[in-house]
Amino acid sequence: MPHGYTHTAVVRAEGHLIDSKILNTIFDIVIERGGAFEVVDFDIGRTNDDFSRVTLKVSAESPPRLQRLLEDLMPFGCHAAEERDAVIRTADRDGSVPDDFYSTTNMRTHVRVGGRWIEVQGQRMDAVIVLDGEQAICRKLREIRVGDRVVCGVQGLRVSPEFRERDRADFAFMSNEISSERRVEASVGRIAALMRETRARGRRIVFVAGPVVVHTGGTEYFSQLVRGGWVDVVLAGNALAVHDAELAMFATSLGVDQAGVPVRGGHRHHMRAINAINRAGGIRSAVESGVLKTGVMVECVRAGVEFVLAGSIRDDGPIVDTLTDIIEAQDRYAAALSSAGLVIMLSTMLHGIGVGNMLPAWIPVVCVDINPAVVTKLADRGSSQTIGVVTDVGLFLHQLARQVT
Amino acid sequence: MPHGYTHTAVVRAEGHLIDSKILNTIFDIVIERGGAFEVVDFDIGRTNDDFSRVTLKVSAESPPRLQRLLEDLMPFGCHAAEERDAVIRTADRDGSVPDDFYSTTNMRTHVRVGGRWIEVQGQRMDAVIVLDGEQAICRKLREIRVGDRVVCGVQGLRVSPEFRERDRADFAFMSNEISSERRVEASVGRIAALMRETRARGRRIVFVAGPVVVHTGGTEYFSQLVRGGWVDVVLAGNALAVHDAELAMFATSLGVDQAGVPVRGGHRHHMRAINAINRAGGIRSAVESGVLKTGVMVECVRAGVEFVLAGSIRDDGPIVDTLTDIIEAQDRYAAALSSAGLVIMLSTMLHGIGVGNMLPAWIPVVCVDINPAVVTKLADRGSSQTIGVVTDVGLFLHQLARQVT
Amino acid sequence: MPHGYTHTAVVRAEGHLIDSKILNTIFDIVIERGGAFEVVDFDIGRTNDDFSRVTLKVSAESPPRLQRLLEDLMPFGCHAAEERDAVIRTADRDGSVPDDFYSTTNMRTHVRVGGRWIEVQGQRMDAVIVLDGEQAICRKLREIRVGDRVVCGVQGLRVSPEFRERDRADFAFMSNEISSERRVEASVGRIAALMRETRARGRRIVFVAGPVVVHTGGTEYFSQLVRGGWVDVVLAGNALAVHDAELAMFATSLGVDQAGVPVRGGHRHHMRAINAINRAGGIRSAVESGVLKTGVMVECVRAGVEFVLAGSIRDDGPIVDTLTDIIEAQDRYAAALSSAGLVIMLSTMLHGIGVGNMLPAWIPVVCVDINPAVVTKLADRGSSQTIGVVTDVGLFLHQLARQVT
Amino acid sequence: MPHGYTHTAVVRAEGHLIDSKILNTIFDIVIERGGAFEVVDFDIGRTNDDFSRVTLKVSAESPPRLQRLLEDLMPFGCHAAEERDAVIRTADRDGSVPDDFYSTTNMRTHVRVGGRWIEVQGQRMDAVIVLDGEQAICRKLREIRVGDRVVCGVQGLRVSPEFRERDRADFAFMSNEISSERRVEASVGRIAALMRETRARGRRIVFVAGPVVVHTGGTEYFSQLVRGGWVDVVLAGNALAVHDAELAMFATSLGVDQAGVPVRGGHRHHMRAINAINRAGGIRSAVESGVLKTGVMVECVRAGVEFVLAGSIRDDGPIVDTLTDIIEAQDRYAAALSSAGLVIMLSTMLHGIGVGNMLPAWIPVVCVDINPAVVTKLADRGSSQTIGVVTDVGLFLHQLARQVT
């Protein structure tokens, strides 16, 4: 150990440490944080299927730095060689926690209580772990109540990163290389396969969709997917429903007709659509009363597909179905995602990031957008389970409807 | 008139019809909508300062088509040659209006009631005009109550488009050509001049700011602007305040330090910042109690600058200052904008669109973003009062702080 | 006229001055250049089909400023009210011309010689007009030889801007609004119609294609177009041929296989392809000898489609078919374009700009790219004849092959 | 070994295998290529400074597949455990080589001849290794002559990948994370440090510059860098020189003046500039005769800075200094880069890719562009020596001139 690095801890990690670049990341973190490391023991997996195991002595200049270092290593599967129970503190006021609370990642986490390792429920990013009887549960800061027993520090915690499985058929595909210079038809084939597999496993396929689905001519193809039973949940905002209704009622979206010709004055159509839906008492009533006859929302109502519309500062109207409180919207989104087996995001950065925050790392996510920067941002979840496709959303849905059905 | 175009109306428009491409647009609309036109009279302004005047006979195949055509021509200043009072109908339920309601543009509008032309108050896009005693006021659909007297159809309405003033110093600058291949220093000089002019006129300068201000190193320069009295209002979301606090407390933003080095594990910092602010009871208390010592929000609190934080589906936390109901957030934004003389949007499409929806066309708007598509979208308000700058926001603020002070 | 604007000229213009925003632009230019104008006479077209006519007195502070102003007004159809012959000077050295030479636009131009107006041949941008016997011809600077008779100044010149024809089926479509939020299928339908119309008129359809055609899986669809007789000329660079051959020989392009999986080490494949083609003695020999069996180039050779490959600084190899001198490449491109009736550019800014420089304004151009900035740049030719489509090139070709055949 | 993987070889690699993710990549390649591996021996570096060493048994289904696998592993430092001389074949015709030639990477390479390992000279990508007496030299395909002794296959070759050095000051900075949401000032500081260091080491600083340098107002700042001795070579195209001259002679670039105001008609200025330079006989003569008085090229001539202008298909003119043959241009670029210690690319994808192809992996490269896709493409050289900065080029040069001087 270099001179001055007098505070030391021994940590262990195991898994596909090389494949998933985890060992590399662990080393990087130690050095970046001004620490030092020494490999006490390394047992490399002999073949592609074998796990590797590492024992590492890490050291830092002071106890707080060492503590912070250990905290930073946790998401990569490093845990103290010596096992101890987690430190539990009691919340002293609603909506906040002790300063040294443990803030979760989206990866599978275990906490040691009374000598037993228990798996944390409702895993998601940026949450607090609360002990509730025998259970450990992810709670959001705002859900904390006085007296809640909160996990603090990093002792007694173990995080299991998702490992890239090199043998999976979709291994190379699940890369984070985002490029518009790629063949989209091949990607669609793999996504269709994922959809079939998800349905076969009895899990839900959740679409997160922006109004670009409508503008790019995807309505008919998305409707086919709904009718075919490929859509279990639609998470969206006010705009998707409004532009979908505008197209149904006025044959324009954002004032542009389906032949791509801008209809000047068409900007008013969406306000008329909002008024018509609200007069009817909401989307379901509008469908029942015949105000709305075609479109994505109509198909959802008919097929019994759950939809949740979250409000935003830029909403016109909004229609009465839109949840105007974002806390309620987040809770409803999270509930709708609880049995998700696959999430497909179509051209909506806002709702896509919202959904990404709620998902555990092991749920595969597909992000489709014509802007590579959006795909990169959404696909970057510290997870190998993400597929980014840079392409035209309307043409993508056309291809997907053809390949899946 | 071509055969079959039997339904006819005579409309008039006046102003800088050529300069502002309004005459061109009027002709386009008639043809696009399947109508026909005949110029009854055209009096062109002889010099650059003179107005032009046109009288136009427009015709269509059926009365509803003619009606829709006239409606579409209104935002471009066309009004019936023959003056009549507006049609007023009574709202029969809260939150919705008769189907043929007039949906506003963001341009100055007059309505004729009892033979008198009165100017509509609170002009904004996508609103309903309600008569309240002697006044005509823009109301949002959701604000409508049973019994409200609502302007319907297009009769008795007159819209005054903003004309490009070709002699203004900033005429050519106010173009809608958006390009990253432009000299930014020159643009900054003009924006600084606009800021001085706005302050001299006693109007408020409103900044709409995203967290990219913090990530790109703009904190110090934005703080200088606040201290210099150049910022009257900050409209933002939860993320600006959170990342600003993260930078103040942990010297990182989004887990990246100010030297541009990603600090792995830094992702937790923003949750600690949220918890610390909420424990303190909000931003003001955090500033007073010394939890927050530097940053944009601290400067705002110290300088008495109003700030409104609107919630969104992707928020972590949020901090207690964030308005979680988007209706309330929209109302607070709109109120803060009521005396705005200049609006500067810094890298936030979400809040930028929200603000754009609320503004009358005559308030100048500056949009700064490194992504040309965002600038194009925000700058496209059907107004000549918009300046788009495609550049790095941190460097932009550096230049602006230097040039304005 | 304002004080000091003592130097004056009278100019005239006629055509669809309002529709094409030409009158607006003329006024803008006068003011931007610090001049003043007075409308002497304006005769507006009464209906959509009628031409408008304007006579304008323009003035400036000095004769050179007035001269420059008149020069700037020329591309918008303004010509001196008083007709005089063009000024002709003789080139005194090869490759350069007198300082006051007239530099062409891409619009139809007439020059007055001996009292007669003659149309300039080989119209293109940035050329010099040379009198050759009875003819006036566009020549590039580098083609000028001592003794050439060169048109100088702006006297005796008349430019006819392309007018937007508001009644054309594709009127609204031919707009310069570029957006990725549009329905591509509708655009493809219109492009297919243009292709049919071009073929019916006996003109050539020229494709300008980048290697992205291959990377995005467009090879098979482009091959279908070639086999169907929809491609008369292919203008490209070394990379298209190399990656096409790489795909044919190694089933990868840029080292990525057609299932979208990167093949590490695949980077060498393109060098092997180059070596194989060059060993065979070029593309034609490689096709004849069976070295190349499939792909775009094979189809071109078999169908007798002309192709020209222009070299660039970034070329690997290049293959022997690539023209390494850019002067020769430009000349060969220009020759291939001489009977073009439609030009379709697929994801290649470099060659697209090169081709755009060579075309007269009246040849319609379609630009397809997934990056909106590229489409904007290519589509911006000061012509109404351009269609920009922001989409995935592979999926676009798939749609096009389906719709055209 | 799995069943059927009967063809086997033993390879070795050593270095910072974990840090540089090389071990991970090696494993990936074996699996992707349908092979299998078994770790015979792995010795991990105990501390950050220590090398790791691995011995690997790789196997494949057939000898050609095994051969291709070994070839693919070479760029990552894998070499046969058993040492043998390289296979040399003789070229049988000019400009091409035997089918199984070894195509180089940009990494340091040794070849074993007569039992001795000799380092390859002139290392660059996509070249052929030719033995010339005692030397091994990179040659381009087109430079091959009948009788040249060419290295074939992968036997007797050793490639040394560049290792990331985790302790370097710029370690984290040299990441390949490209984002516009970063603080540019910090990046500029590090680039300035690299420039000082390069100068101190007596190596040349090469700028590859596009005309955007001029359009974004960078001329004055780039001139300051030239005058300060921070620029040893400028590699560019015709357009940089033309727009630089246009700015000097007409105060516009691309017809836009330095206040950002488009000057209509300004499109002709660049043709006048070309004519003026060519009349003068080229840039140097134009500077000497006073035709050109200011600008980047003037500063280069005065400071004796070497510049090479490469032609392209889109060139206007070109000016006589532009090399119209791309073979000659590539050779001149390559010669100018021969003693480069640092390469800075400013907004020119075309020339940037050209230069990237010529450089060995160990020369650090800085890429600056406002478009993240360009930065990603240029920075992706399979080397850790690249810095990507997404920002405004004009403001970047302003910052750089301030920080370096």
Tab-separated table of C-alpha atoms in Angstrom, chain A residues 1 18-21 23-25 27-29 31-32 37-42 44-49 54 164 166-167 171-172 181 372-373 377, chain D residues 1 18-21 23-25 27-29 31-32 37-42 44-49 54 164 166-167 171-172 181 372-373 377:
chain	number	residue	atom	x	y	z
A	1	MET	CA	0.000	0.000	0.000
A	18	ILE	CA	-14.377	-9.647	-16.496
A	19	ASP	CA	-17.224	-9.931	-19.013
A	20	SER	CA	-19.248	-7.239	-17.363
A	21	LYS	CA	-16.221	-4.977	-16.991
A	23	LEU	CA	-13.469	-5.657	-12.122
A	24	ASN	CA	-12.191	-2.875	-14.324
A	25	THR	CA	-14.742	-0.476	-12.891
A	27	PHE	CA	-10.216	-0.670	-9.934
A	28	ASP	CA	-11.113	2.600	-11.648
A	29	ILE	CA	-13.224	3.749	-8.720
A	31	ILE	CA	-7.965	5.119	-8.144
A	32	GLU	CA	-10.369	7.911	-9.092
A	37	PHE	CA	-5.869	-1.359	-3.948
A	38	GLU	CA	-4.086	-4.650	-3.665
A	39	VAL	CA	-5.435	-7.871	-5.089
A	40	VAL	CA	-5.331	-10.364	-2.236
A	41	ASP	CA	-6.768	-13.146	-4.295
A	42	PHE	CA	-8.195	-13.549	-7.787
A	44	ILE	CA	-10.610	-16.221	-12.795
A	45	GLY	CA	-13.403	-18.241	-14.369
A	46	ARG	CA	-11.682	-20.796	-16.531
A	47	THR	CA	-14.383	-20.905	-19.169
A	48	ASN	CA	-17.049	-18.503	-20.288
A	49	ASP	CA	-19.591	-20.058	-17.948
A	54	VAL	CA	-11.798	-11.454	-6.233
A	164	ARG	CA	-23.857	-9.655	-19.194
A	166	ARG	CA	-22.128	-13.688	-23.140
A	167	ASP	CA	-23.905	-16.733	-24.498
A	171	PHE	CA	-25.569	-10.738	-26.294
A	172	ALA	CA	-23.892	-8.562	-28.871
A	181	GLU	CA	-25.922	3.671	-39.282
A	372	PRO	CA	-29.347	9.397	-31.101
A	373	ALA	CA	-28.830	11.610	-28.040
A	377	LYS	CA	-29.649	9.027	-22.504
D	1	MET	CA	-13.482	-27.392	-24.276
D	18	ILE	CA	-8.172	-5.308	-16.728
D	19	ASP	CA	-7.859	-1.516	-16.762
D	20	SER	CA	-7.951	-1.319	-20.503
D	21	LYS	CA	-10.839	-3.773	-20.732
D	23	LEU	CA	-9.191	-9.139	-21.246
D	24	ASN	CA	-12.910	-8.553	-21.480
D	25	THR	CA	-12.641	-7.831	-25.175
D	27	PHE	CA	-13.169	-13.124	-24.168
D	28	ASP	CA	-15.935	-11.344	-26.104
D	29	ILE	CA	-14.237	-11.937	-29.416
D	31	ILE	CA	-17.451	-16.123	-27.971
D	32	GLU	CA	-18.747	-13.822	-30.719
D	37	PHE	CA	-11.680	-20.387	-24.390
D	38	GLU	CA	-10.085	-21.793	-21.306
D	39	VAL	CA	-7.893	-19.735	-19.033
D	40	VAL	CA	-4.712	-21.749	-18.616
D	41	ASP	CA	-3.078	-19.217	-16.378
D	42	PHE	CA	-3.896	-15.736	-15.117
D	44	ILE	CA	-3.404	-10.415	-11.996
D	45	GLY	CA	-1.423	-7.272	-11.239
D	46	ARG	CA	-1.582	-6.876	-7.487
D	47	THR	CA	-1.554	-3.095	-7.517
D	48	ASN	CA	-2.539	-0.491	-10.028
D	49	ASP	CA	0.993	-0.316	-11.394
D	54	VAL	CA	-2.856	-14.316	-19.204
D	164	ARG	CA	-4.931	3.289	-20.295
D	166	ARG	CA	-4.919	4.970	-14.631
D	167	ASP	CA	-2.553	7.310	-12.795
D	171	PHE	CA	-6.934	9.533	-16.979
D	172	ALA	CA	-10.604	10.082	-16.336
D	181	GLU	CA	-23.811	18.474	-20.878
D	372	PRO	CA	-22.035	14.982	-30.675
D	373	ALA	CA	-22.291	12.404	-33.478
D	377	LYS	CA	-17.205	9.183	-34.807
